[in-house]
Amino acid sequence: MYTNSSASAQWRLQDPAKYMDFEIRFPQGGIKEEDIQWADCVTLQGCVDKDAIAMIAYYKDQGKKLVLEQDDRIVVEDDNPHKKQHEVTGASKIIEITAGMADMVTCSTPYLASNLKQYNNNVVVLPNYMDMRRWDLPKHANTNPNQIRIGYFGSITHLEDIKMILPALHKIYKEFPNVMFVFVGDPRIVDLMEGLPSEVMMGVPFDGYPAKLHSLSLDIAIAPLRDSEFNLNKSAIKFYEASIANYPMVASNTIYKWEIEHNKT
């Protein structure tokens, strides 16, 4: 398995591999030919190495199997925050070629699978599962009974999603002045928080993220997500993370409607 250091890689490949006899490699300096020669099957995630794709194509002709793990929609013509980066690097085209030559493509949701089938007929949904050894930690209750802590955790790619709910946040604060808004992620979010009582914290490496999340002592977690094609191909990981930390969640009625029972879960 070749993976990267992203959170999705740890959710999708690295944590499951702990329970199986898999070799996990990080392709700093490129994917190594000796790995491809040694393996019967190679799993790639987010690989945009043209030379590696050509090498794998050569070994596929000799009977090697290729699996592509794909966490996002490859090409989408809306305000995908990665769109320009993918255009400049050619990443979308490389991933599209890899999907076409793969023996199997895996992804997290049926919706994403339906979009990936234009590149490969053998698309398999492997739902996200939580590695409880990573996530099952002591809970931190809010020790300030006079404060309501509402929290969001996400990267700068969700900036527009946060902008969407700013009027609602100001309305909440006007009605409930004892609210504290807690944001964990990119510090550029700070500018959006003008006029709101807030704690804005830097994100942490994924290994430290479960402990960070549990330490926020939230009363409510939120997951705003605009109704865009790029976002519809996401999975409801934020809901799982909030739930295991005992944080009730208010989420946009987009991908979360497939995971959350209204007023029940």
Backbone as CSV, one residue per row, in Angstrom:
resi,resn,N_x,N_y,N_z,CA_x,CA_y,CA_z,C_x,C_y,C_z
1,MET,0.845,-1.189,0.000,0.000,0.000,0.000,0.884,1.244,0.000
2,TYR,0.619,2.122,-0.942,1.282,3.425,-0.960,0.266,4.483,-0.561
3,THR,0.599,5.258,0.435,-0.346,6.236,0.957,0.385,7.531,1.259
4,ASN,-0.368,8.535,1.679,0.229,9.805,2.072,-0.039,10.025,3.560
5,SER,0.196,11.217,4.033,0.061,11.474,5.472,-1.224,12.211,5.816
6,SER,-2.191,12.222,4.918,-3.437,12.943,5.159,-4.315,12.195,6.150
7,ALA,-5.316,12.907,6.672,-6.267,12.265,7.588,-7.038,11.160,6.872
8,SER,-7.419,11.404,5.619,-8.181,10.380,4.891,-7.346,9.121,4.693
9,ALA,-6.023,9.278,4.509,-5.147,8.115,4.342,-5.117,7.290,5.617
10,GLN,-5.119,7.963,6.761,-5.085,7.228,8.021,-6.419,6.536,8.276
11,TRP,-7.512,7.207,7.931,-8.827,6.586,8.069,-8.954,5.382,7.132
12,ARG,-8.543,5.569,5.862,-8.885,4.637,4.803,-7.889,3.489,4.624
13,LEU,-6.614,3.742,4.904,-5.606,2.713,4.663,-4.769,2.380,5.887
14,GLN,-4.233,3.408,6.533,-3.223,3.141,7.559,-3.798,2.443,8.789
15,ASP,-4.939,2.921,9.293,-5.534,2.263,10.460,-6.017,0.850,10.133
16,PRO,-6.745,0.624,9.021,-7.145,-0.762,8.707,-5.954,-1.698,8.530
17,ALA,-4.853,-1.171,7.979,-3.693,-2.025,7.721,-3.060,-2.557,9.005
18,LYS,-3.305,-1.858,10.136,-2.762,-2.338,11.413,-3.334,-3.713,11.774
19,TYR,-4.531,-4.012,11.280,-5.205,-5.252,11.640,-4.965,-6.350,10.599
20,MET,-4.171,-6.040,9.573,-3.902,-7.003,8.510,-2.405,-7.009,8.216
21,ASP,-1.970,-8.011,7.513,-0.545,-8.149,7.228,-0.203,-7.371,5.957
22,PHE,-0.226,-6.032,6.061,0.069,-5.180,4.915,1.315,-4.344,5.174
23,GLU,2.053,-4.120,4.124,3.186,-3.200,4.168,2.684,-1.817,3.752
24,ILE,2.871,-0.830,4.627,2.484,0.541,4.303,3.743,1.328,3.960
25,ARG,3.727,2.000,2.816,4.865,2.815,2.398,4.402,4.237,2.141
26,PHE,5.302,5.187,2.355,5.038,6.587,2.047,5.956,6.986,0.893
27,PRO,5.392,7.441,-0.217,6.202,7.601,-1.433,7.043,8.874,-1.487
28,GLN,7.730,9.230,-0.379,8.685,10.310,-0.475,9.805,9.865,-1.412
29,GLY,10.104,10.726,-2.383,11.134,10.361,-3.346,10.628,9.443,-4.444
30,GLY,9.325,9.200,-4.475,8.755,8.393,-5.553,8.504,6.954,-5.148
31,ILE,7.644,6.311,-5.896,7.331,4.901,-5.675,8.482,4.051,-6.215
32,LYS,8.920,3.078,-5.422,10.116,2.302,-5.745,9.768,1.069,-6.594
33,GLU,10.580,0.843,-7.607,10.337,-0.291,-8.485,10.449,-1.614,-7.736
34,GLU,11.368,-1.686,-6.738,11.517,-2.937,-6.005,10.246,-3.299,-5.235
35,ASP,9.467,-2.269,-4.816,8.190,-2.551,-4.150,7.210,-3.188,-5.125
36,ILE,7.174,-2.651,-6.327,6.241,-3.166,-7.331,6.639,-4.581,-7.737
37,GLN,7.936,-4.819,-7.865,8.412,-6.163,-8.220,8.041,-7.174,-7.135
38,TRP,8.151,-6.759,-5.876,7.928,-7.652,-4.743,6.458,-7.985,-4.543
39,ALA,5.580,-7.010,-4.814,4.163,-7.139,-4.438,3.366,-7.924,-5.473
40,ASP,2.330,-8.599,-4.988,1.333,-9.192,-5.878,0.259,-8.177,-6.240
41,CYS,-0.008,-7.279,-5.300,-1.043,-6.262,-5.498,-0.556,-4.954,-4.893
42,VAL,-0.761,-3.863,-5.606,-0.354,-2.540,-5.138,-1.601,-1.676,-4.972
43,THR,-1.740,-1.056,-3.787,-2.822,-0.099,-3.544,-2.237,1.302,-3.502
44,LEU,-2.826,2.199,-4.270,-2.367,3.581,-4.316,-3.461,4.497,-3.798
45,GLN,-3.063,5.564,-3.122,-4.001,6.617,-2.749,-3.382,7.964,-3.086
46,GLY,-4.080,8.728,-3.923,-3.625,10.067,-4.252,-2.288,10.105,-4.974
47,CYS,-2.001,9.099,-5.781,-0.715,9.053,-6.475,-0.768,9.896,-7.744
48,VAL,0.133,10.868,-7.864,0.181,11.705,-9.060,1.589,11.657,-9.669
49,ASP,2.254,10.536,-9.524,3.599,10.326,-10.036,3.497,9.669,-11.418
50,LYS,3.747,10.453,-12.482,3.602,9.933,-13.847,4.511,8.737,-14.090
51,ASP,5.756,8.821,-13.618,6.702,7.723,-13.828,6.223,6.448,-13.139
52,ALA,5.654,6.611,-11.940,5.171,5.445,-11.207,4.008,4.789,-11.936
53,ILE,3.121,5.591,-12.497,1.970,5.036,-13.211,2.439,4.233,-14.413
54,ALA,3.417,4.772,-15.144,3.958,4.052,-16.296,4.607,2.740,-15.859
55,MET,5.318,2.775,-14.742,5.991,1.573,-14.231,4.960,0.523,-13.814
56,ILE,3.899,0.985,-13.129,2.871,0.048,-12.683,2.147,-0.557,-13.897
57,ALA,1.918,0.245,-14.919,1.286,-0.268,-16.138,2.127,-1.389,-16.750
58,TYR,3.443,-1.222,-16.714,4.359,-2.250,-17.239,4.215,-3.539,-16.444
59,TYR,4.191,-3.434,-15.115,4.112,-4.632,-14.292,2.715,-5.244,-14.282
60,LYS,1.698,-4.439,-14.557,0.347,-5.005,-14.676,0.294,-6.018,-15.818
61,ASP,1.044,-5.743,-16.882,1.096,-6.684,-18.001,1.732,-8.010,-17.594
62,GLN,2.441,-8.010,-16.467,3.073,-9.228,-15.970,2.249,-9.874,-14.846
63,GLY,1.005,-9.402,-14.676,0.098,-10.058,-13.742,-0.071,-9.386,-12.395
64,LYS,0.582,-8.249,-12.160,0.393,-7.535,-10.895,-0.999,-6.903,-10.861
65,LYS,-1.575,-6.812,-9.680,-2.887,-6.191,-9.514,-2.742,-4.784,-8.949
66,LEU,-3.632,-3.903,-9.364,-3.611,-2.503,-8.917,-4.963,-2.124,-8.348
67,VAL,-4.953,-1.544,-7.133,-6.159,-0.992,-6.507,-5.931,0.501,-6.299
68,LEU,-6.902,1.316,-6.697,-6.861,2.760,-6.432,-7.866,3.083,-5.346
69,GLU,-7.397,3.653,-4.245,-8.285,4.157,-3.197,-8.501,5.644,-3.464
70,GLN,-9.755,6.037,-3.689,-10.044,7.416,-4.076,-10.981,8.063,-3.064
71,ASP,-10.539,9.143,-2.457,-11.290,9.773,-1.370,-12.185,10.904,-1.852
72,ASP,-11.884,11.461,-3.038,-12.641,12.604,-3.557,-13.078,12.340,-4.988
73,ARG,-14.008,13.167,-5.454,-14.374,13.168,-6.870,-13.174,13.633,-7.675
74,ILE,-12.848,12.933,-8.744,-11.645,13.242,-9.517,-11.764,14.587,-10.221
75,VAL,-12.822,14.760,-10.977,-13.026,16.017,-11.724,-14.440,16.505,-11.443
76,VAL,-14.554,17.752,-11.079,-15.883,18.323,-10.849,-15.831,19.796,-11.241
77,GLU,-16.856,20.245,-11.948,-16.828,21.595,-12.508,-17.573,22.600,-11.638
78,ASP,-17.358,22.549,-10.332,-17.902,23.611,-9.495,-16.744,24.227,-8.720
79,ASP,-17.023,24.829,-7.578,-15.973,25.555,-6.864,-15.147,24.614,-5.983
80,ASN,-14.684,23.536,-6.568,-13.779,22.613,-5.902,-12.547,23.378,-5.436
81,PRO,-12.239,23.399,-4.144,-11.100,24.174,-3.657,-9.757,23.670,-4.170
82,HIS,-9.721,22.434,-4.669,-8.473,21.881,-5.189,-8.388,21.985,-6.716
83,LYS,-9.407,22.560,-7.350,-9.508,22.498,-8.807,-8.300,23.114,-9.498
84,LYS,-7.935,24.345,-9.107,-6.816,25.010,-9.778,-5.513,24.260,-9.567
85,GLN,-5.301,23.784,-8.343,-4.088,23.010,-8.050,-4.028,21.768,-8.939
86,HIS,-5.158,21.086,-9.105,-5.192,19.889,-9.934,-4.947,20.227,-11.401
87,GLU,-5.446,21.385,-11.847,-5.229,21.786,-13.230,-3.760,22.079,-13.499
88,VAL,-3.126,22.764,-12.557,-1.720,23.139,-12.731,-0.830,21.905,-12.719
89,THR,-1.069,20.986,-11.797,-0.204,19.812,-11.651,-0.571,18.674,-12.597
90,GLY,-1.778,18.743,-13.179,-2.245,17.636,-14.005,-2.709,16.446,-13.191
91,ALA,-2.915,16.661,-11.886,-3.245,15.550,-10.988,-4.539,14.854,-11.393
92,SER,-5.554,15.624,-11.769,-6.844,15.025,-12.102,-6.714,14.038,-13.258
93,LYS,-5.943,14.427,-14.267,-5.781,13.557,-15.436,-5.017,12.291,-15.075
94,ILE,-3.988,12.431,-14.242,-3.204,11.262,-13.841,-4.065,10.289,-13.039
95,ILE,-4.865,10.821,-12.111,-5.732,9.961,-11.300,-6.794,9.303,-12.183
96,GLU,-7.291,10.043,-13.159,-8.273,9.486,-14.093,-7.672,8.299,-14.848
97,ILE,-6.429,8.444,-15.313,-5.749,7.352,-16.021,-5.548,6.162,-15.079
98,THR,-5.129,6.446,-13.856,-4.913,5.375,-12.876,-6.206,4.622,-12.584
99,ALA,-7.308,5.372,-12.439,-8.606,4.735,-12.194,-8.980,3.812,-13.338
100,GLY,-8.677,4.233,-14.564,-9.018,3.421,-15.727,-8.223,2.129,-15.818
101,MET,-6.976,2.151,-15.381,-6.133,0.955,-15.481,-6.195,0.075,-14.241
102,ALA,-6.829,0.542,-13.166,-6.889,-0.223,-11.927,-7.773,-1.459,-12.082
103,ASP,-7.446,-2.513,-11.340,-8.298,-3.694,-11.290,-9.496,-3.455,-10.386
104,MET,-9.352,-2.533,-9.446,-10.446,-2.180,-8.540,-10.224,-0.757,-8.044
105,VAL,-11.322,-0.009,-7.904,-11.293,1.315,-7.282,-12.137,1.232,-6.016
106,THR,-11.589,1.708,-4.894,-12.341,1.709,-3.643,-12.631,3.146,-3.226
107,CYS,-13.764,3.332,-2.555,-14.136,4.662,-2.067,-15.070,4.491,-0.875
108,SER,-15.483,5.618,-0.283,-16.174,5.545,1.012,-17.699,5.585,0.933
109,THR,-18.278,6.091,-0.160,-19.737,6.247,-0.193,-20.323,5.791,-1.530
110,PRO,-21.585,5.365,-1.540,-22.231,4.986,-2.800,-22.303,6.149,-3.797
111,TYR,-22.498,7.379,-3.302,-22.584,8.514,-4.211,-21.273,8.715,-4.965
112,LEU,-20.159,8.670,-4.240,-18.859,8.800,-4.888,-18.618,7.634,-5.840
113,ALA,-19.025,6.432,-5.436,-18.854,5.256,-6.295,-19.571,5.441,-7.623
114,SER,-20.776,6.000,-7.575,-21.544,6.186,-8.811,-20.828,7.121,-9.779
115,ASN,-20.080,8.088,-9.251,-19.344,9.005,-10.113,-18.027,8.413,-10.614
116,LEU,-17.451,7.502,-9.842,-16.186,6.887,-10.252,-16.386,5.800,-11.299
117,LYS,-17.602,5.309,-11.437,-17.851,4.210,-12.373,-17.700,4.621,-13.834
118,GLN,-17.624,5.921,-14.100,-17.357,6.347,-15.474,-15.923,6.044,-15.884
119,TYR,-15.052,5.797,-14.890,-13.655,5.492,-15.170,-13.342,4.009,-15.037
120,ASN,-14.142,3.287,-14.231,-13.844,1.886,-13.961,-15.134,1.193,-13.540
121,ASN,-15.403,0.037,-14.107,-16.636,-0.680,-13.774,-16.573,-1.362,-12.408
122,ASN,-15.357,-1.614,-11.919,-15.217,-2.348,-10.660,-14.901,-1.383,-9.527
123,VAL,-15.942,-0.700,-9.050,-15.816,0.250,-7.943,-16.495,-0.362,-6.719
124,VAL,-15.767,-0.439,-5.610,-16.264,-1.072,-4.394,-16.323,-0.039,-3.267
125,VAL,-17.460,0.014,-2.581,-17.614,0.916,-1.436,-17.107,0.218,-0.180
126,LEU,-16.086,0.798,0.436,-15.589,0.342,1.731,-15.902,1.450,2.734
127,PRO,-16.951,1.295,3.537,-17.344,2.383,4.452,-16.225,2.723,5.427
128,ASN,-16.228,3.963,5.883,-15.262,4.369,6.899,-15.541,3.643,8.207
129,TYR,-14.489,3.153,8.829,-14.583,2.545,10.143,-13.574,3.211,11.070
130,MET,-13.954,3.359,12.324,-13.074,4.009,13.289,-12.208,2.974,13.993
131,ASP,-10.923,3.243,14.080,-10.012,2.424,14.866,-10.164,2.851,16.322
132,MET,-10.848,2.038,17.098,-11.184,2.451,18.458,-9.959,2.640,19.341
133,ARG,-8.851,1.984,18.989,-7.630,2.194,19.770,-7.127,3.629,19.620
134,ARG,-7.495,4.272,18.525,-7.103,5.661,18.309,-8.112,6.631,18.917
135,TRP,-9.404,6.287,18.838,-10.447,7.265,19.105,-11.115,7.165,20.468
136,ASP,-11.075,6.012,21.115,-11.830,5.836,22.355,-11.023,6.380,23.534
137,LEU,-11.211,7.662,23.813,-10.431,8.376,24.821,-11.344,8.932,25.906
138,PRO,-10.777,9.329,27.056,-11.611,9.950,28.100,-12.299,11.214,27.595
139,LYS,-13.540,11.401,28.007,-14.308,12.567,27.581,-14.030,13.746,28.508
140,HIS,-14.093,14.960,27.957,-13.878,16.184,28.736,-15.173,16.989,28.751
141,ALA,-15.849,17.020,29.866,-17.093,17.788,29.961,-16.781,19.279,30.105
142,ASN,-17.689,20.111,29.640,-17.565,21.556,29.812,-17.695,21.877,31.302
143,THR,-16.647,22.450,31.864,-16.636,22.725,33.311,-17.182,24.103,33.647
144,ASN,-17.559,24.868,32.621,-18.130,26.199,32.856,-19.632,26.139,32.584
145,PRO,-20.450,26.028,33.604,-21.890,25.859,33.397,-22.558,27.087,32.791
146,ASN,-21.871,28.221,32.809,-22.464,29.449,32.271,-22.102,29.683,30.805
147,GLN,-21.361,28.767,30.233,-20.913,28.954,28.856,-21.393,27.808,27.975
148,ILE,-21.847,28.132,26.770,-22.216,27.131,25.771,-21.138,27.134,24.689
149,ARG,-20.474,25.999,24.500,-19.361,25.909,23.559,-19.819,25.200,22.284
150,ILE,-19.777,25.944,21.176,-20.170,25.422,19.866,-18.906,25.331,19.012
151,GLY,-18.603,24.138,18.500,-17.314,23.940,17.856,-17.373,23.428,16.435
152,TYR,-16.346,23.813,15.673,-16.166,23.332,14.289,-14.702,22.975,14.098
153,PHE,-14.435,21.887,13.371,-13.058,21.496,13.086,-12.949,21.208,11.593
154,GLY,-12.015,21.885,10.929,-11.864,21.694,9.489,-10.755,22.544,8.920
155,SER,-10.385,22.256,7.685,-9.274,22.944,7.025,-9.776,24.168,6.278
156,ILE,-8.838,24.890,5.665,-9.154,26.105,4.917,-10.022,25.797,3.693
157,THR,-10.044,24.544,3.243,-10.883,24.185,2.091,-12.366,24.338,2.411
158,HIS,-12.697,24.470,3.706,-14.104,24.653,4.108,-14.418,26.117,4.434
159,LEU,-13.577,27.020,3.977,-13.777,28.435,4.289,-15.143,28.930,3.818
160,GLU,-15.532,28.580,2.599,-16.821,29.027,2.066,-17.990,28.406,2.834
161,ASP,-17.791,27.205,3.347,-18.845,26.570,4.150,-19.074,27.349,5.436
162,ILE,-17.976,27.841,6.035,-18.105,28.623,7.267,-18.736,29.977,6.966
163,LYS,-18.334,30.592,5.860,-18.929,31.880,5.478,-20.446,31.762,5.349
164,MET,-20.892,30.617,4.860,-22.319,30.395,4.637,-23.124,30.543,5.927
165,ILE,-22.529,30.166,7.070,-23.294,30.156,8.316,-22.983,31.352,9.220
166,LEU,-22.148,32.282,8.770,-21.814,33.428,9.623,-23.047,34.209,10.086
167,PRO,-24.028,34.486,9.214,-25.224,35.189,9.706,-25.912,34.440,10.841
168,ALA,-25.944,33.103,10.744,-26.568,32.309,11.805,-25.767,32.406,13.103
169,LEU,-24.434,32.395,13.003,-23.598,32.489,14.209,-23.819,33.829,14.910
170,HIS,-23.899,34.913,14.135,-24.138,36.228,14.737,-25.531,36.291,15.375
171,LYS,-26.489,35.651,14.746,-27.847,35.628,15.295,-27.864,34.867,16.623
172,ILE,-27.143,33.738,16.665,-27.061,32.944,17.897,-26.430,33.772,19.019
173,TYR,-25.328,34.453,18.693,-24.623,35.227,19.717,-25.487,36.373,20.241
174,LYS,-26.266,36.980,19.360,-27.134,38.079,19.770,-28.184,37.581,20.762
175,GLU,-28.675,36.362,20.556,-29.713,35.817,21.428,-29.120,35.150,22.671
176,PHE,-27.917,34.578,22.509,-27.276,33.849,23.615,-25.857,34.376,23.807
177,PRO,-25.666,35.468,24.528,-24.334,36.073,24.686,-23.347,35.221,25.476
178,ASN,-23.818,34.126,26.057,-22.909,33.240,26.807,-22.304,32.144,25.922
179,VAL,-22.458,32.279,24.596,-21.906,31.285,23.666,-20.440,31.586,23.389
180,MET,-19.644,30.516,23.280,-18.263,30.617,22.821,-18.133,29.730,21.581
181,PHE,-17.659,30.319,20.472,-17.450,29.555,19.252,-16.004,29.068,19.213
182,VAL,-15.829,27.768,19.003,-14.504,27.140,19.021,-14.216,26.597,17.624
183,PHE,-13.124,27.072,17.021,-12.744,26.614,15.693,-11.338,26.030,15.736
184,VAL,-11.199,24.843,15.198,-9.883,24.206,15.107,-9.565,24.016,13.632
185,GLY,-8.458,24.608,13.200,-8.090,24.479,11.799,-7.161,25.593,11.366
186,ASP,-7.374,26.072,10.152,-6.495,27.075,9.566,-6.665,28.430,10.259
187,PRO,-5.562,29.104,10.638,-5.680,30.381,11.357,-6.292,31.503,10.524
188,ARG,-6.402,31.308,9.198,-7.027,32.345,8.363,-8.522,32.493,8.668
189,ILE,-9.057,31.549,9.423,-10.460,31.641,9.838,-10.662,32.797,10.811
190,VAL,-9.579,33.226,11.470,-9.677,34.259,12.510,-10.407,35.494,12.002
191,ASP,-10.098,35.931,10.776,-10.699,37.150,10.228,-12.217,37.053,10.145
192,LEU,-12.732,35.836,9.967,-14.179,35.660,9.863,-14.870,35.810,11.211
193,MET,-14.106,35.659,12.279,-14.696,35.614,13.613,-14.847,36.992,14.260
194,GLU,-14.585,38.046,13.505,-14.694,39.396,14.058,-16.105,39.636,14.597
195,GLY,-16.173,40.081,15.830,-17.459,40.368,16.461,-18.075,39.172,17.154
196,LEU,-17.400,38.036,17.129,-17.914,36.835,17.786,-16.929,36.383,18.864
197,PRO,-17.411,35.983,20.036,-16.504,35.434,21.054,-16.002,34.066,20.582
198,SER,-14.717,33.946,20.372,-14.244,32.718,19.743,-12.875,32.311,20.246
199,GLU,-12.647,31.012,20.185,-11.329,30.424,20.365,-10.958,29.776,19.033
200,VAL,-9.892,30.253,18.421,-9.437,29.696,17.145,-8.093,29.030,17.374
201,MET,-8.018,27.749,17.113,-6.811,26.974,17.406,-6.265,26.361,16.123
202,MET,-4.956,26.257,16.050,-4.316,25.576,14.935,-4.683,24.095,14.946
203,GLY,-4.746,23.517,13.753,-4.907,22.079,13.677,-3.645,21.372,14.162
204,VAL,-3.739,20.086,14.377,-2.608,19.290,14.856,-2.430,18.098,13.924
205,PRO,-1.247,17.481,13.916,-1.080,16.238,13.147,-2.122,15.214,13.553
206,PHE,-2.483,14.346,12.618,-3.607,13.452,12.850,-3.409,12.551,14.059
207,ASP,-2.177,12.174,14.343,-1.936,11.317,15.511,-2.396,11.981,16.808
208,GLY,-2.327,13.316,16.859,-2.751,14.028,18.056,-4.169,14.551,17.985
209,TYR,-4.817,14.356,16.836,-6.136,14.960,16.637,-7.229,14.379,17.535
210,PRO,-7.319,13.059,17.732,-8.372,12.549,18.633,-8.306,13.166,20.026
211,ALA,-7.102,13.267,20.584,-6.970,13.865,21.920,-7.346,15.339,21.892
212,LYS,-6.972,16.034,20.814,-7.318,17.451,20.680,-8.836,17.623,20.630
213,LEU,-9.478,16.796,19.834,-10.931,16.883,19.682,-11.635,16.637,21.011
214,HIS,-11.207,15.619,21.747,-11.834,15.303,23.024,-11.622,16.419,24.052
215,SER,-10.543,17.173,23.910,-10.211,18.193,24.909,-10.979,19.497,24.724
216,LEU,-11.741,19.640,23.636,-12.405,20.913,23.337,-13.584,21.198,24.262
217,SER,-14.105,20.168,24.917,-15.227,20.317,25.860,-16.417,21.033,25.222
218,LEU,-16.831,20.557,24.060,-17.938,21.190,23.348,-19.288,20.748,23.906
219,ASP,-20.258,21.628,23.763,-21.646,21.266,24.023,-22.344,20.868,22.725
220,ILE,-21.927,21.489,21.629,-22.521,21.235,20.313,-21.405,21.306,19.279
221,ALA,-21.379,20.346,18.355,-20.489,20.418,17.194,-21.326,20.754,15.969
222,ILE,-20.723,21.471,15.024,-21.444,21.836,13.800,-20.654,21.354,12.580
223,ALA,-21.389,21.084,11.507,-20.766,20.636,10.253,-21.475,21.300,9.085
224,PRO,-21.181,22.578,8.838,-21.761,23.245,7.682,-21.133,22.728,6.386
225,LEU,-21.939,22.486,5.386,-21.426,21.992,4.109,-22.372,22.449,3.007
226,ARG,-21.847,23.270,2.099,-22.691,23.778,1.004,-23.145,22.635,0.101
227,ASP,-24.263,22.856,-0.557,-24.834,21.852,-1.454,-24.167,21.988,-2.822
228,SER,-22.923,21.511,-2.922,-22.178,21.561,-4.185,-21.797,20.150,-4.591
229,GLU,-21.508,19.957,-5.852,-21.172,18.621,-6.339,-19.898,18.092,-5.679
230,PHE,-18.929,18.954,-5.477,-17.699,18.526,-4.814,-18.004,18.011,-3.409
231,ASN,-18.816,18.751,-2.658,-19.127,18.363,-1.287,-19.988,17.103,-1.201
232,LEU,-20.836,16.872,-2.197,-21.704,15.693,-2.170,-20.910,14.393,-2.289
233,ASN,-19.668,14.497,-2.733,-18.818,13.317,-2.852,-17.985,13.071,-1.596
234,LYS,-18.200,13.876,-0.563,-17.505,13.698,0.708,-18.204,12.624,1.557
235,SER,-17.559,12.237,2.648,-18.185,11.307,3.587,-18.350,12.001,4.944
236,ALA,-19.157,11.403,5.805,-19.600,12.067,7.034,-18.650,11.822,8.205
237,ILE,-17.358,11.918,7.965,-16.375,11.649,9.011,-16.552,12.587,10.205
238,LYS,-16.865,13.850,9.950,-17.029,14.800,11.061,-18.126,14.342,12.033
239,PHE,-19.150,13.704,11.509,-20.221,13.194,12.373,-19.705,12.072,13.265
240,TYR,-18.903,11.163,12.693,-18.343,10.073,13.497,-17.445,10.635,14.597
241,GLU,-16.595,11.587,14.211,-15.647,12.146,15.172,-16.353,12.859,16.318
242,ALA,-17.369,13.655,15.982,-18.114,14.363,17.026,-18.838,13.378,17.937
243,SER,-19.404,12.345,17.344,-20.202,11.397,18.123,-19.353,10.639,19.130
244,ILE,-18.162,10.222,18.722,-17.334,9.445,19.640,-16.801,10.310,20.776
245,ALA,-16.783,11.642,20.561,-16.394,12.565,21.630,-17.598,13.009,22.462
246,ASN,-18.784,12.408,22.195,-20.030,12.736,22.910,-20.534,14.140,22.605
247,TYR,-20.217,14.669,21.432,-20.715,15.985,21.042,-21.924,15.810,20.118
248,PRO,-23.110,16.262,20.515,-24.231,16.255,19.576,-23.923,17.192,18.420
249,MET,-24.377,16.833,17.224,-23.975,17.588,16.033,-25.176,18.185,15.317
250,VAL,-24.989,19.417,14.855,-25.920,20.066,13.921,-25.198,20.135,12.587
251,ALA,-25.769,19.516,11.555,-25.073,19.382,10.275,-25.965,19.825,9.121
252,SER,-25.332,20.219,8.038,-26.074,20.591,6.830,-26.803,19.379,6.262
253,ASN,-27.945,19.650,5.664,-28.777,18.588,5.095,-28.261,18.219,3.699
254,THR,-26.985,17.833,3.647,-26.380,17.400,2.377,-25.961,15.944,2.555
255,ILE,-24.667,15.661,2.636,-24.231,14.274,2.798,-24.642,13.699,4.143
256,TYR,-24.858,14.565,5.120,-25.153,14.078,6.471,-26.547,13.470,6.573
257,LYS,-27.423,13.787,5.638,-28.769,13.219,5.685,-28.741,11.701,5.461
258,TRP,-27.646,11.201,4.867,-27.521,9.762,4.658,-27.001,9.048,5.902
259,GLU,-26.540,9.795,6.890,-25.920,9.202,8.078,-26.680,9.530,9.371
260,ILE,-27.316,10.701,9.429,-27.915,11.179,10.668,-29.431,11.037,10.603
261,GLU,-30.015,10.470,11.630,-31.473,10.461,11.764,-31.868,11.730,12.516
262,HIS,-32.672,12.560,11.877,-33.050,13.856,12.432,-33.659,13.695,13.813
263,ASN,-33.126,14.460,14.772,-33.581,14.470,16.160,-33.425,13.148,16.892
264,LYS,-32.716,12.181,16.286,-32.484,10.887,16.954,-30.996,10.646,17.181
265,THR,-30.222,10.776,16.124,-28.785,10.503,16.264,-27.967,11.777,16.064
